[in-house]
Amino acid sequence: MKWQTRRFVDLPSTQSWLKQHAAELPEGTCIYARQQSAGQGRQTRTWHSAAGGLYFSFLLKPASLLPELPWALWWACLQTLEKNSGLTFQLKAPNDILWQKHKLAGMLVDSQIQGLEPQYYICGVGFNLNQIQIDISEQSACSLWQITKKIWSLESFLVSFQDHFAANYQLLTNSTAFERSLLLALGERKVQISYNKTNEILFKEYWHEYRAKR
Ligand code: BTN
C-alpha cells in the first residue's frame, strides 16, 4: 500500500474533507490535520481535536467488500500505541482502547457501497497523545502525556500506524489469514464488553461469538 500524506494546519474535519474529495483521489491518500474545529466521532458525536492530538483520515479503494476492516483499524491503533509507549492497554470491543476506563484513541469507518462493490472506505483515527488538558471526567478520555508525562512525536506515531495498518490491510485480502493473525496476537488477552470492567472475557471467546452472529 502506497501512502500519500497531505498535511493541513487546521481543518473542520479530515473525515469530511476526504469524503468531499474521495472520488478523485487514489487509495492510500492520508489527510492529516494539526487540529480540527469540527472533529466527528461515532454516532454523530463530536471528537474534541485540540492541537497535541494526532488526527487523520485515509482512503481505501479495495476491489471487494471488507467486513473486517474495523477490526484491522482497531488492531493497528492498538499496535501503534503499545509498540511506541511500551504500555499495555485495556481492550474494549469493538472500538475502544482504554487506560483505566479512559479512551486513548477513537476510530471510525465511513463507506460508499454500490451493490456489492465498495466505491471507497474512509477510515478516521484520533489519538490522544500530547494534550496536556483533557477533561478526564467529562469526556472519559485521557492522553498519553497524562499517563507518561512525555511528549510524543506525532510524525513517528503516524508513520508507525501506517506501517501497522498496511500489514493488516494486506492480511485482510485473505480473511482466514487475518483472523488467524488477530487471534494469535490478541486471542488470550482479556477484552471488556462494556464499560463495566467485571464484564471481561477472553478476546478469542468474544471473536467466536461475533463470528457466529455474522
Ligand atoms: C469515536 O467516536 O471514537 C471516533 C473518533 C474518530 C476521530 C477521528 S479524528 C480524525 C478523523 N476526523 C474526524 O472528524 N474524525 C476522525
CSV table of C-alpha atoms and ligand atoms in Angstrom, one decimal:
chain,number,residue,atom,x,y,z
A,1,MET,CA,0.0,0.0,0.0
A,2,LYS,CA,1.4,3.4,-1.0
A,3,TRP,CA,0.7,6.2,1.4
A,4,GLN,CA,0.4,9.8,0.2
A,5,THR,CA,0.1,12.0,3.2
A,6,ARG,CA,-1.2,15.6,2.9
A,7,ARG,CA,-0.8,17.8,5.9
A,8,PHE,CA,-3.1,20.7,7.0
A,9,VAL,CA,-2.7,23.0,9.9
A,10,ASP,CA,-6.4,23.3,10.6
A,11,LEU,CA,-9.4,21.6,9.0
A,12,PRO,CA,-13.0,21.3,10.2
A,13,SER,CA,-12.6,17.5,9.9
A,14,THR,CA,-10.2,15.3,8.0
A,15,GLN,CA,-13.0,12.9,7.6
A,16,SER,CA,-15.4,15.3,5.9
A,17,TRP,CA,-12.6,16.8,3.8
A,18,LEU,CA,-11.7,13.3,2.4
A,19,LYS,CA,-15.4,12.5,1.8
A,20,GLN,CA,-15.7,15.5,-0.4
A,21,HIS,CA,-12.6,14.6,-2.4
A,22,ALA,CA,-12.7,10.7,-2.3
A,23,ALA,CA,-13.8,10.3,-6.0
A,24,GLU,CA,-10.7,11.9,-7.4
A,25,LEU,CA,-8.1,10.7,-5.0
A,26,PRO,CA,-6.1,7.4,-5.0
A,27,GLU,CA,-6.1,4.7,-2.4
A,28,GLY,CA,-3.6,5.5,0.3
A,29,THR,CA,-4.3,9.2,0.4
A,30,CYS,CA,-4.0,10.2,4.1
A,31,ILE,CA,-5.2,13.6,5.3
A,32,TYR,CA,-3.6,14.9,8.5
A,33,ALA,CA,-4.6,18.0,10.4
A,34,ARG,CA,-2.8,19.5,13.4
A,35,GLN,CA,-6.2,20.4,14.8
A,36,GLN,CA,-9.9,20.1,13.8
A,37,SER,CA,-12.7,22.6,14.5
A,38,ALA,CA,-15.5,20.1,13.9
A,39,GLY,CA,-14.0,16.6,14.5
A,40,GLN,CA,-16.5,13.9,14.0
A,41,GLY,CA,-16.9,10.9,16.4
A,42,ARG,CA,-19.1,7.9,16.0
A,43,GLN,CA,-22.8,8.1,16.3
A,44,THR,CA,-22.9,11.8,15.5
A,45,ARG,CA,-20.7,12.6,18.5
A,46,THR,CA,-18.1,15.4,18.4
A,47,TRP,CA,-14.4,14.5,18.6
A,48,HIS,CA,-12.5,17.2,20.5
A,49,SER,CA,-9.5,17.9,18.4
A,50,ALA,CA,-7.2,20.4,20.0
A,51,ALA,CA,-3.5,20.7,19.0
A,52,GLY,CA,-1.4,18.0,20.6
A,53,GLY,CA,-3.5,15.0,19.4
A,54,LEU,CA,-3.0,13.1,16.2
A,55,TYR,CA,-5.9,13.4,13.7
A,56,PHE,CA,-6.0,11.8,10.3
A,57,SER,CA,-8.3,10.1,7.8
A,58,PHE,CA,-7.3,7.8,4.9
A,59,LEU,CA,-8.8,6.4,1.8
A,60,LEU,CA,-9.1,2.8,0.7
A,61,LYS,CA,-10.4,1.6,-2.6
A,62,PRO,CA,-10.4,-2.2,-2.4
A,63,ALA,CA,-11.8,-4.4,-5.1
A,64,SER,CA,-14.3,-6.2,-2.8
A,65,LEU,CA,-16.1,-5.6,0.5
A,66,LEU,CA,-14.0,-5.7,3.7
A,67,PRO,CA,-16.3,-6.6,6.6
A,68,GLU,CA,-13.4,-7.0,9.0
A,69,LEU,CA,-11.9,-3.6,8.2
A,70,PRO,CA,-13.0,-2.0,11.6
A,71,TRP,CA,-11.0,-4.8,13.3
A,72,ALA,CA,-7.9,-4.2,11.2
A,73,LEU,CA,-8.2,-0.5,12.1
A,74,TRP,CA,-8.7,-1.1,15.8
A,75,TRP,CA,-5.8,-3.6,15.9
A,76,ALA,CA,-3.4,-1.1,14.1
A,77,CYS,CA,-4.3,1.6,16.6
A,78,LEU,CA,-3.5,-0.8,19.5
A,79,GLN,CA,-0.3,-2.0,17.9
A,80,THR,CA,0.8,1.6,17.4
A,81,LEU,CA,0.0,2.7,21.0
A,82,GLU,CA,1.6,-0.4,22.6
A,83,LYS,CA,4.7,-0.6,20.4
A,84,ASN,CA,5.5,3.1,20.8
A,85,SER,CA,4.7,3.5,24.5
A,86,GLY,CA,5.7,0.1,25.9
A,87,LEU,CA,2.5,0.1,27.9
A,88,THR,CA,-0.3,-2.4,27.8
A,89,PHE,CA,-3.8,-1.0,27.3
A,90,GLN,CA,-7.2,-2.4,28.1
A,91,LEU,CA,-9.2,-3.6,25.1
A,92,LYS,CA,-12.8,-2.8,24.8
A,93,ALA,CA,-14.6,-4.4,21.9
A,94,PRO,CA,-15.3,-3.5,19.3
A,95,ASN,CA,-13.9,0.0,19.1
A,96,ASP,CA,-12.1,1.2,22.1
A,97,ILE,CA,-8.6,1.3,23.6
A,98,LEU,CA,-8.7,2.3,27.3
A,99,TRP,CA,-6.3,3.3,30.1
A,100,GLN,CA,-8.2,2.8,33.4
A,101,LYS,CA,-11.5,3.4,31.7
A,102,HIS,CA,-10.3,6.4,29.7
A,103,LYS,CA,-10.2,6.5,25.9
A,104,LEU,CA,-6.8,6.8,24.2
A,105,ALA,CA,-7.9,6.6,20.7
A,106,GLY,CA,-11.1,6.8,18.6
A,107,MET,CA,-11.7,5.4,15.1
A,108,LEU,CA,-14.5,5.3,12.6
A,109,VAL,CA,-15.1,3.9,9.2
A,110,ASP,CA,-17.4,5.5,6.5
A,111,SER,CA,-18.1,3.8,3.3
A,112,GLN,CA,-19.7,4.2,0.0
A,113,ILE,CA,-21.0,0.9,-1.3
A,114,GLN,CA,-22.8,0.3,-4.6
A,115,GLY,CA,-24.5,-3.1,-4.8
A,116,LEU,CA,-21.8,-5.4,-3.6
A,117,GLU,CA,-18.9,-3.2,-4.7
A,118,PRO,CA,-17.2,-0.7,-2.4
A,119,GLN,CA,-16.6,2.7,-4.1
A,120,TYR,CA,-14.4,3.6,-1.1
A,121,TYR,CA,-13.8,3.3,2.6
A,122,ILE,CA,-12.7,6.3,4.6
A,123,CYS,CA,-11.0,5.5,8.0
A,124,GLY,CA,-10.6,8.2,10.5
A,125,VAL,CA,-8.4,8.0,13.5
A,126,GLY,CA,-7.8,10.2,16.5
A,127,PHE,CA,-5.0,9.5,19.1
A,128,ASN,CA,-4.9,11.4,22.3
A,129,LEU,CA,-1.2,12.0,22.6
A,130,ASN,CA,0.2,15.3,23.8
A,131,GLN,CA,-2.9,17.1,25.1
A,132,ILE,CA,-2.0,18.4,28.5
A,133,GLN,CA,-5.5,19.1,29.4
A,134,ILE,CA,-8.3,16.7,28.6
A,135,ASP,CA,-11.1,16.8,31.0
A,136,ILE,CA,-11.0,13.2,32.1
A,137,SER,CA,-14.3,13.2,33.8
A,138,GLU,CA,-16.2,14.9,31.1
A,139,GLN,CA,-15.0,13.1,28.0
A,140,SER,CA,-13.9,9.8,29.5
A,141,ALA,CA,-10.7,10.4,27.7
A,142,CYS,CA,-7.1,10.7,28.6
A,143,SER,CA,-3.9,11.5,26.7
A,144,LEU,CA,-0.6,9.5,26.6
A,145,TRP,CA,1.0,12.6,28.0
A,146,GLN,CA,-1.2,12.4,31.0
A,147,ILE,CA,-0.1,8.8,31.6
A,148,THR,CA,3.6,9.1,30.8
A,149,LYS,CA,4.4,12.8,31.2
A,150,LYS,CA,6.3,12.6,28.0
A,151,ILE,CA,5.9,14.5,24.7
A,152,TRP,CA,5.4,12.0,21.8
A,153,SER,CA,6.3,12.6,18.2
A,154,LEU,CA,3.1,12.9,16.2
A,155,GLU,CA,5.0,12.1,13.0
A,156,SER,CA,6.5,8.9,14.4
A,157,PHE,CA,3.1,7.8,15.6
A,158,LEU,CA,1.6,8.5,12.1
A,159,VAL,CA,4.3,6.5,10.3
A,160,SER,CA,4.1,3.7,12.8
A,161,PHE,CA,0.3,3.5,12.4
A,162,GLN,CA,0.6,3.5,8.6
A,163,ASP,CA,3.1,0.6,8.8
A,164,HIS,CA,0.9,-1.5,11.1
A,165,PHE,CA,-2.2,-0.8,9.1
A,166,ALA,CA,-0.6,-1.6,5.8
A,167,ALA,CA,0.4,-5.0,7.2
A,168,ASN,CA,-3.1,-5.6,8.5
A,169,TYR,CA,-4.7,-4.5,5.2
A,170,GLN,CA,-2.5,-6.9,3.3
A,171,LEU,CA,-3.8,-9.7,5.6
A,172,LEU,CA,-7.4,-8.6,5.1
A,173,THR,CA,-7.3,-9.7,1.4
A,174,ASN,CA,-7.4,-13.2,2.9
A,175,SER,CA,-9.9,-13.2,5.8
A,176,THR,CA,-8.7,-16.6,7.2
A,177,ALA,CA,-5.1,-15.3,7.4
A,178,PHE,CA,-6.4,-12.1,9.0
A,179,GLU,CA,-8.4,-14.0,11.6
A,180,ARG,CA,-5.5,-16.3,12.4
A,181,SER,CA,-3.1,-13.4,12.9
A,182,LEU,CA,-5.5,-11.4,15.0
A,183,LEU,CA,-6.3,-14.4,17.3
A,184,LEU,CA,-2.6,-15.3,17.6
A,185,ALA,CA,-1.9,-11.7,18.7
A,186,LEU,CA,-4.9,-11.0,20.9
A,187,GLY,CA,-6.7,-14.3,21.5
A,188,GLU,CA,-5.5,-14.8,25.1
A,189,ARG,CA,-6.0,-11.2,26.1
A,190,LYS,CA,-9.0,-10.0,28.0
A,191,VAL,CA,-11.5,-7.7,26.4
A,192,GLN,CA,-14.2,-5.7,28.1
A,193,ILE,CA,-17.6,-6.0,26.6
A,194,SER,CA,-19.0,-2.9,28.4
A,195,TYR,CA,-17.6,-0.1,30.4
A,196,ASN,CA,-18.0,-2.2,33.4
A,197,LYS,CA,-14.7,-4.0,34.0
A,198,THR,CA,-16.3,-7.0,35.5
A,199,ASN,CA,-17.7,-7.8,32.1
A,200,GLU,CA,-14.4,-9.2,30.7
A,201,ILE,CA,-13.9,-12.2,28.5
A,202,LEU,CA,-11.0,-13.6,26.5
A,203,PHE,CA,-10.7,-12.0,23.1
A,204,LYS,CA,-10.9,-15.4,21.4
A,205,GLU,CA,-14.3,-16.1,23.0
A,206,TYR,CA,-15.6,-12.7,22.0
A,207,TRP,CA,-14.4,-13.2,18.5
A,208,HIS,CA,-16.0,-16.6,18.2
A,209,GLU,CA,-19.4,-15.2,19.4
A,210,TYR,CA,-19.0,-12.3,17.0
A,211,ARG,CA,-18.3,-14.7,14.1
A,212,ALA,CA,-21.2,-16.9,15.0
A,213,LYS,CA,-23.6,-13.9,14.8
A,214,ARG,CA,-22.2,-12.7,11.5
B,1,BTN,C1,-15.0,7.8,18.0
B,1,BTN,O1,-16.1,8.3,18.3
B,1,BTN,O2,-14.5,7.1,18.9
B,1,BTN,C2,-14.3,8.0,16.7
B,1,BTN,C3,-13.5,9.3,16.7
B,1,BTN,C4,-12.7,9.5,15.4
B,1,BTN,C5,-12.0,10.8,15.4
B,1,BTN,C6,-11.2,10.9,14.1
B,1,BTN,S1,-10.0,12.3,14.3
B,1,BTN,C7,-9.6,12.2,12.6
B,1,BTN,C8,-10.9,11.9,11.8
B,1,BTN,N1,-11.6,13.1,11.5
B,1,BTN,C9,-12.7,13.3,12.2
B,1,BTN,O3,-13.5,14.2,12.1
B,1,BTN,N2,-13.0,12.2,12.9
B,1,BTN,C10,-11.9,11.2,12.8
